[in-house]
Short mmCIF file of C-alpha atoms in Angstrom, two decimals:
data_model
loop_
_atom_site.label_atom_id
_atom_site.label_comp_id
_atom_site.label_asym_id
_atom_site.label_seq_id
_atom_site.Cartn_x
_atom_site.Cartn_y
_atom_site.Cartn_z
CA MET A 716 214.77 180.82 67.35
CA THR A 717 216.78 178.92 64.36
CA ASP A 718 218.55 180.83 62.22
CA THR A 719 216.81 179.71 58.69
CA GLY A 720 219.51 182.40 56.84
CA THR A 721 217.21 184.80 55.20
CA PRO A 722 216.32 188.18 56.28
CA ARG A 723 213.89 188.76 58.49
CA ARG A 724 211.22 190.61 57.80
CA ARG A 725 210.44 193.93 60.26
CA ALA A 726 207.71 194.55 61.95
CA ALA A 727 206.13 196.81 63.77
CA ILE A 728 202.86 196.32 67.36
CA ILE A 729 199.88 198.95 67.35
CA GLY A 730 198.30 199.03 70.94
CA SER A 731 200.77 197.99 74.29
CA GLY A 732 198.17 195.37 76.07
CA ASN A 733 198.45 192.63 77.10
CA ILE A 734 197.88 191.34 73.26
CA GLY A 735 200.06 193.65 72.00
CA THR A 736 203.18 192.27 74.64
CA ASP A 737 202.37 188.54 74.38
CA LEU A 738 202.79 189.05 70.50
CA MET A 739 206.04 191.08 70.38
CA HIS A 740 207.52 187.84 73.13
CA LYS A 741 206.25 185.47 69.83
CA LEU A 742 208.04 187.46 67.67
CA ARG A 743 210.71 187.51 69.04
CA ARG A 744 211.08 183.20 69.08
CA SER A 745 210.09 183.86 64.69
CA HIS A 746 212.58 182.95 61.89
CA ALA A 747 211.48 185.13 59.77
CA LEU A 748 209.83 188.15 61.70
CA ASP A 749 211.95 191.03 63.78
CA VAL A 750 209.71 193.43 65.82
CA VAL A 751 211.14 196.98 65.72
CA ALA A 752 208.43 198.96 67.30
CA MET A 753 205.78 199.61 69.47
CA ALA A 754 202.68 201.85 69.54
CA GLY A 755 201.17 202.85 72.48
CA ILE A 756 198.86 205.79 74.35
CA ASP A 757 200.22 204.51 77.40
CA PRO A 758 203.08 206.13 78.26
CA GLY A 759 203.60 204.22 80.86
CA SER A 760 202.42 201.36 79.95
CA ASP A 761 203.90 198.06 80.88
CA GLY A 762 203.81 196.52 77.48
CA LEU A 763 206.51 199.69 76.62
CA ALA A 764 208.45 199.50 78.98
CA ARG A 765 208.87 195.68 78.09
CA ALA A 766 209.50 197.31 74.86
CA ALA A 767 212.28 199.36 75.36
CA ALA A 768 213.88 197.24 77.88
CA LEU A 769 213.83 194.49 74.93
CA ASP A 770 216.04 197.03 72.79
CA VAL A 771 212.43 197.79 70.50
CA ALA A 772 211.51 200.82 69.08
CA VAL A 773 208.37 202.75 71.17
CA THR A 774 205.87 205.65 70.95
CA ALA A 775 203.08 207.11 73.32
CA ALA A 776 202.05 208.54 70.30
CA GLY A 777 199.99 205.92 68.39
CA VAL A 778 199.93 204.79 65.12
CA ASP A 779 200.58 209.03 64.17
CA GLY A 780 203.63 208.06 66.35
CA LEU A 781 205.25 204.47 64.54
CA LEU A 782 204.58 206.74 61.35
CA ASP A 783 207.61 209.43 62.30
CA MET A 784 209.26 206.88 63.24
CA SER A 785 212.69 206.32 61.78
CA VAL A 786 213.42 201.81 61.31
CA PHE A 787 209.12 202.19 59.74
CA ASP A 788 210.45 202.54 56.43
CA GLY A 789 212.09 199.43 56.99
CA VAL A 790 208.38 197.69 58.45
CA SER A 791 207.15 195.81 56.06
CA VAL A 792 204.01 194.29 58.54
CA ILE A 793 202.02 195.81 61.31
CA PHE A 794 199.79 193.66 63.41
CA ASP A 795 197.44 196.54 65.70
CA ALA A 796 196.09 194.78 68.15
CA THR A 797 194.51 197.49 70.01
CA SER A 798 189.62 197.54 69.51
CA ALA A 799 187.52 197.79 66.58
CA PRO A 800 186.89 200.89 66.12
CA ALA A 801 190.35 202.18 67.06
CA HIS A 802 191.51 199.79 64.05
CA HIS A 803 189.31 201.73 61.74
CA ALA A 804 190.74 204.98 62.00
CA ASN A 805 194.60 203.37 62.16
CA TYR A 806 194.08 201.14 58.97
CA ALA A 807 191.79 204.92 57.70
CA ARG A 808 195.87 205.43 58.43
CA LEU A 809 197.92 202.99 57.47
CA GLN A 810 196.87 201.73 54.29
CA SER A 811 198.37 204.30 51.95
CA THR A 812 202.01 202.94 53.03
CA GLY A 813 200.70 199.57 52.03
CA ARG A 814 201.85 197.13 54.67
CA LEU A 815 200.49 194.46 55.03
CA VAL A 816 197.92 194.87 58.26
CA ILE A 817 197.47 192.28 60.41
CA ASP A 818 194.58 192.74 62.44
CA LEU A 819 193.76 191.14 65.36
CA THR A 820 190.72 193.36 66.87
CA PRO A 821 186.60 191.94 65.84
CA ALA A 822 186.88 194.76 63.43
CA ALA A 823 186.42 193.15 59.92
CA ILE A 824 187.84 195.31 57.74
CA GLY A 825 189.78 192.79 55.39
CA PRO A 826 189.39 188.77 54.67
CA PHE A 827 188.60 186.61 58.07
CA VAL A 828 191.75 184.30 58.14
CA VAL A 829 192.46 181.19 60.28
CA PRO A 830 195.28 179.78 59.48
CA ALA A 831 194.96 176.02 58.90
CA VAL A 832 192.20 176.38 56.80
CA ASN A 833 191.99 179.26 54.23
CA LEU A 834 195.24 181.57 54.32
CA ALA A 835 196.69 179.56 51.53
CA GLY A 836 193.99 181.80 49.27
CA LEU A 837 194.52 184.72 51.29
CA THR A 838 197.73 185.64 51.52
CA GLU A 839 197.36 189.23 48.35
CA HIS A 840 195.88 190.96 50.66
CA ARG A 841 197.08 193.61 52.25
CA ASN A 842 193.95 193.57 55.10
CA LEU A 843 193.86 190.30 57.07
CA ASN A 844 191.50 190.09 60.32
CA MET A 845 192.00 187.06 62.70
CA VAL A 846 187.91 186.97 63.59
CA THR A 847 187.84 186.15 67.38
CA CYS A 848 189.76 183.89 70.23
CA GLY A 849 186.70 181.74 69.06
CA GLY A 850 186.84 181.54 66.04
CA GLN A 851 190.38 181.39 66.43
CA ALA A 852 189.43 178.11 68.38
CA THR A 853 186.69 176.78 66.90
CA ILE A 854 186.16 177.16 62.79
CA PRO A 855 189.25 174.38 62.39
CA ILE A 856 187.05 172.13 63.05
CA VAL A 857 183.83 173.46 60.99
CA GLY A 858 186.30 173.99 58.34
CA ALA A 859 186.96 170.39 58.90
CA LEU A 860 183.82 169.33 58.79
CA SER A 861 182.61 170.77 55.66
CA ALA A 862 186.07 169.55 53.95
CA VAL A 863 184.37 165.98 54.56
CA THR A 864 180.78 166.77 54.63
CA ARG A 865 177.71 169.38 54.48
CA VAL A 866 177.54 171.77 58.33
CA HIS A 867 174.56 173.06 58.41
CA TYR A 868 174.59 174.34 61.39
CA ALA A 869 177.15 175.20 62.95
CA GLU A 870 177.04 176.32 67.11
CA ILE A 871 180.38 177.46 69.29
CA VAL A 872 180.20 177.68 72.62
CA ALA A 873 183.89 180.04 73.57
CA SER A 874 184.39 179.78 77.95
CA ILE A 875 187.08 181.73 78.89
CA SER A 876 188.63 183.09 82.76
CA SER A 877 187.14 186.48 83.14
CA ARG A 878 190.84 187.32 84.42
CA SER A 879 191.60 187.02 80.43
CA ALA A 880 189.10 189.19 79.50
CA GLY A 881 190.75 192.46 79.44
CA PRO A 882 188.63 196.05 78.40
CA GLY A 883 189.61 195.25 74.74
CA THR A 884 186.99 192.09 74.91
CA ARG A 885 184.52 193.90 77.21
CA ALA A 886 183.84 196.36 75.00
CA ASN A 887 183.96 194.16 71.61
CA ILE A 888 181.02 191.09 72.95
CA ASP A 889 179.10 192.18 70.42
CA GLU A 890 181.24 192.55 67.79
CA PHE A 891 182.82 188.71 68.84
CA THR A 892 179.02 186.52 68.73
CA ASP A 893 178.73 189.01 65.37
CA THR A 894 182.02 188.26 63.37
CA THR A 895 182.53 184.70 64.85
CA ALA A 896 179.68 183.82 63.96
CA ARG A 897 180.03 185.61 60.34
CA ALA A 898 183.58 183.49 60.18
CA ILE A 899 181.16 180.42 60.76
CA GLU A 900 179.97 180.71 57.34
CA THR A 901 182.16 181.98 55.20
CA VAL A 902 185.72 180.90 56.60
CA GLY A 903 183.44 176.77 58.29
CA GLY A 904 181.49 176.65 55.28
CA ALA A 905 178.17 176.10 57.85
CA GLU A 906 175.58 176.95 56.19
CA ARG A 907 174.49 178.65 59.28
CA GLY A 908 176.31 179.82 62.58
CA LYS A 909 175.96 181.57 65.35
CA ALA A 910 178.64 181.84 68.40
CA ILE A 911 178.64 182.37 71.94
CA ILE A 912 181.37 183.64 74.71
CA VAL A 913 181.35 182.69 78.06
CA LEU A 914 183.39 184.96 81.24
CA ASN A 915 183.88 182.85 84.12
CA PRO A 916 184.88 184.03 86.92
CA ALA A 917 185.45 180.66 88.37
CA GLU A 918 188.87 181.03 90.80
CA PRO A 919 191.66 179.30 90.97
CA PRO A 920 191.56 180.79 86.79
CA MET A 921 190.14 177.89 83.57
CA ILE A 922 192.45 178.23 80.37
CA MET A 923 190.27 178.29 77.64
CA ARG A 924 187.54 175.26 76.72
CA ASP A 925 185.61 175.74 73.81
CA THR A 926 182.65 173.75 72.32
CA VAL A 927 182.03 173.03 68.88
CA ALA A 928 178.88 171.50 67.95
CA ALA A 929 177.50 170.35 64.55
CA LEU A 930 174.85 169.38 63.00
CA VAL A 931 175.72 167.66 59.45
CA SER A 932 174.19 165.33 56.59
CA THR A 933 175.17 161.88 58.09
CA THR A 934 178.34 160.40 56.32
CA ASP A 935 181.24 157.52 57.94
CA THR A 936 181.55 158.49 61.49
CA SER A 937 185.00 157.26 61.17
CA THR A 938 185.50 159.77 58.29
CA LEU A 939 184.36 162.52 60.34
CA THR A 940 186.63 161.91 63.66
CA ALA A 941 189.79 161.56 60.97
CA ALA A 942 188.90 164.79 59.94
CA VAL A 943 188.38 166.77 63.38
CA THR A 944 191.98 164.90 64.86
CA SER A 945 194.08 165.87 61.63
CA MET A 946 192.64 169.83 62.41
CA VAL A 947 192.99 169.75 66.46
CA SER A 948 196.40 167.80 64.57
CA ALA A 949 197.72 170.98 62.49
CA VAL A 950 196.41 174.05 64.26
CA ALA A 951 198.49 172.60 67.92
CA GLN A 952 201.70 173.33 65.05
CA TYR A 953 201.81 176.95 66.40
CA VAL A 954 199.11 177.36 68.60
CA PRO A 955 201.32 174.29 70.80
CA GLY A 956 198.42 173.55 73.85
CA TYR A 957 195.47 173.73 71.51
CA ARG A 958 194.95 169.85 71.56
CA LEU A 959 190.79 167.79 72.43
CA ARG A 960 189.43 167.32 75.71
CA GLN A 961 187.77 164.17 74.84
CA ASP A 962 186.97 161.57 72.63
CA VAL A 963 184.93 163.21 69.41
CA LEU A 964 181.08 162.80 70.67
CA ILE A 965 178.00 161.59 67.18
CA SER A 966 174.88 161.35 67.12
CA ALA A 967 171.79 160.83 64.98
CA VAL A 968 169.28 163.39 65.22
CA PRO A 969 165.47 162.00 65.77
CA PRO A 970 162.76 162.74 62.89
CA ARG A 971 160.83 164.73 65.45
CA ASP A 972 164.12 166.07 66.92
CA PRO A 973 163.53 170.40 67.19
CA ARG A 974 167.34 170.47 66.36
CA ARG A 975 165.90 170.11 63.21
CA ARG A 976 164.43 173.16 63.40
CA LEU A 977 167.91 174.96 62.66
CA VAL A 978 168.09 173.48 59.02
CA GLY A 979 164.54 173.36 58.13
CA GLY A 980 163.79 170.03 58.27
CA THR A 981 165.12 169.11 55.10
CA GLU A 982 167.67 166.86 55.52
CA ARG A 983 166.25 163.04 56.18
CA GLU A 984 169.45 161.64 57.87
CA LEU A 985 171.09 164.16 60.23
CA LEU A 986 174.05 163.87 63.00
CA GLN A 987 175.60 166.04 65.75
CA VAL A 988 178.47 166.47 65.54
CA THR A 989 180.43 167.49 69.71
CA VAL A 990 183.49 168.44 69.47
CA PHE A 991 185.07 170.03 72.75
CA LEU A 992 188.75 171.92 72.46
CA GLU A 993 190.98 173.61 75.78
CA VAL A 994 193.88 176.32 74.51
CA GLU A 995 196.25 176.34 76.87
CA GLY A 996 197.98 179.32 76.93
CA ALA A 997 202.82 179.23 76.43
CA GLY A 998 202.83 181.29 79.53
CA ASP A 999 205.21 184.13 77.20
CA TYR A 1000 203.84 187.68 78.49
CA LEU A 1001 200.58 186.69 80.46
CA PRO A 1002 198.94 183.47 82.67
CA ALA A 1003 198.57 180.02 80.76
CA TYR A 1004 195.29 179.87 81.59
CA ALA A 1005 194.81 182.89 78.63
CA GLY A 1006 194.73 180.20 76.01
CA ASN A 1007 191.92 182.57 74.57
CA LEU A 1008 194.46 185.87 73.96
CA ASP A 1009 197.88 183.00 72.89
CA ILE A 1010 195.22 181.44 70.71
CA MET A 1011 195.92 184.61 68.70
CA THR A 1012 198.99 186.11 68.92
CA ALA A 1013 199.79 182.47 67.76
CA ALA A 1014 197.73 182.79 64.49
CA ALA A 1015 198.34 185.88 64.40
CA VAL A 1016 202.79 185.50 64.06
CA ARG A 1017 201.57 182.26 61.78
CA VAL A 1018 200.25 184.51 59.47
CA ALA A 1019 202.75 187.27 58.72
CA GLU A 1020 205.34 184.68 58.74
CA VAL A 1021 203.03 183.09 55.53
CA ALA A 1022 201.95 186.06 53.55
CA ARG A 1023 203.89 188.27 52.61
#
């Protein structure tokens, strides 16, 4: 961690599972944030044990235990790394405190935020939703395309190792697809969005791979490619393992192609842009193949460092 001379803001984490524990390690490297508390519900969890060993205050009494902690008075930002149903209950208890709450579940109480796309316009909100891992990986690409042309339809496929899909992910599959599809439209700027998640049981485990297929109005192909590559570089500033797997593919959609049904057949000239991505985790707490979790925690830290 670099000493900037500015006092770090205190942070707390709700959720002592994989995401919460990985998040704790990233926060300890932050130049702007100091993690001082972790709340869970399992007193035997590895996350609480690791936090206590690092002199982070812990409680196994959930959000109520966090509110009762003496360190809570100094906390200005809270990360919720539990589940969508749990976040609704947690935020009901936290809202009156006025703290910034960053939601890493698909609950979507607050506005969606993808740091490289729309963070600047949301810094005054008190509840910010991190969409999903697939959303954090793919919405920047949709947003980059929307900035230079009309995106009629965008479809994303997020493929992750089955080993990196914990109980929270598996319990929230429906929320994942619904939340990501909505964010493709509201944040990414696509007129229609669709999201698919694949849990791949391959051994050895695969790292996170994402595909974005977008139907866009015809424009200069070099402009489209430059927009995508620039956005990949922007995301990699806070997710170092985020990268293109191959060159951006751009092809014309023929007049009678069935893909035109997805956009109502109104465009006389239409291109399909296909982008293949992969996300390698930093290995802070989880294996490098768990890029799906890494991108969520890294993006959440970036949000908290900027928002107030």
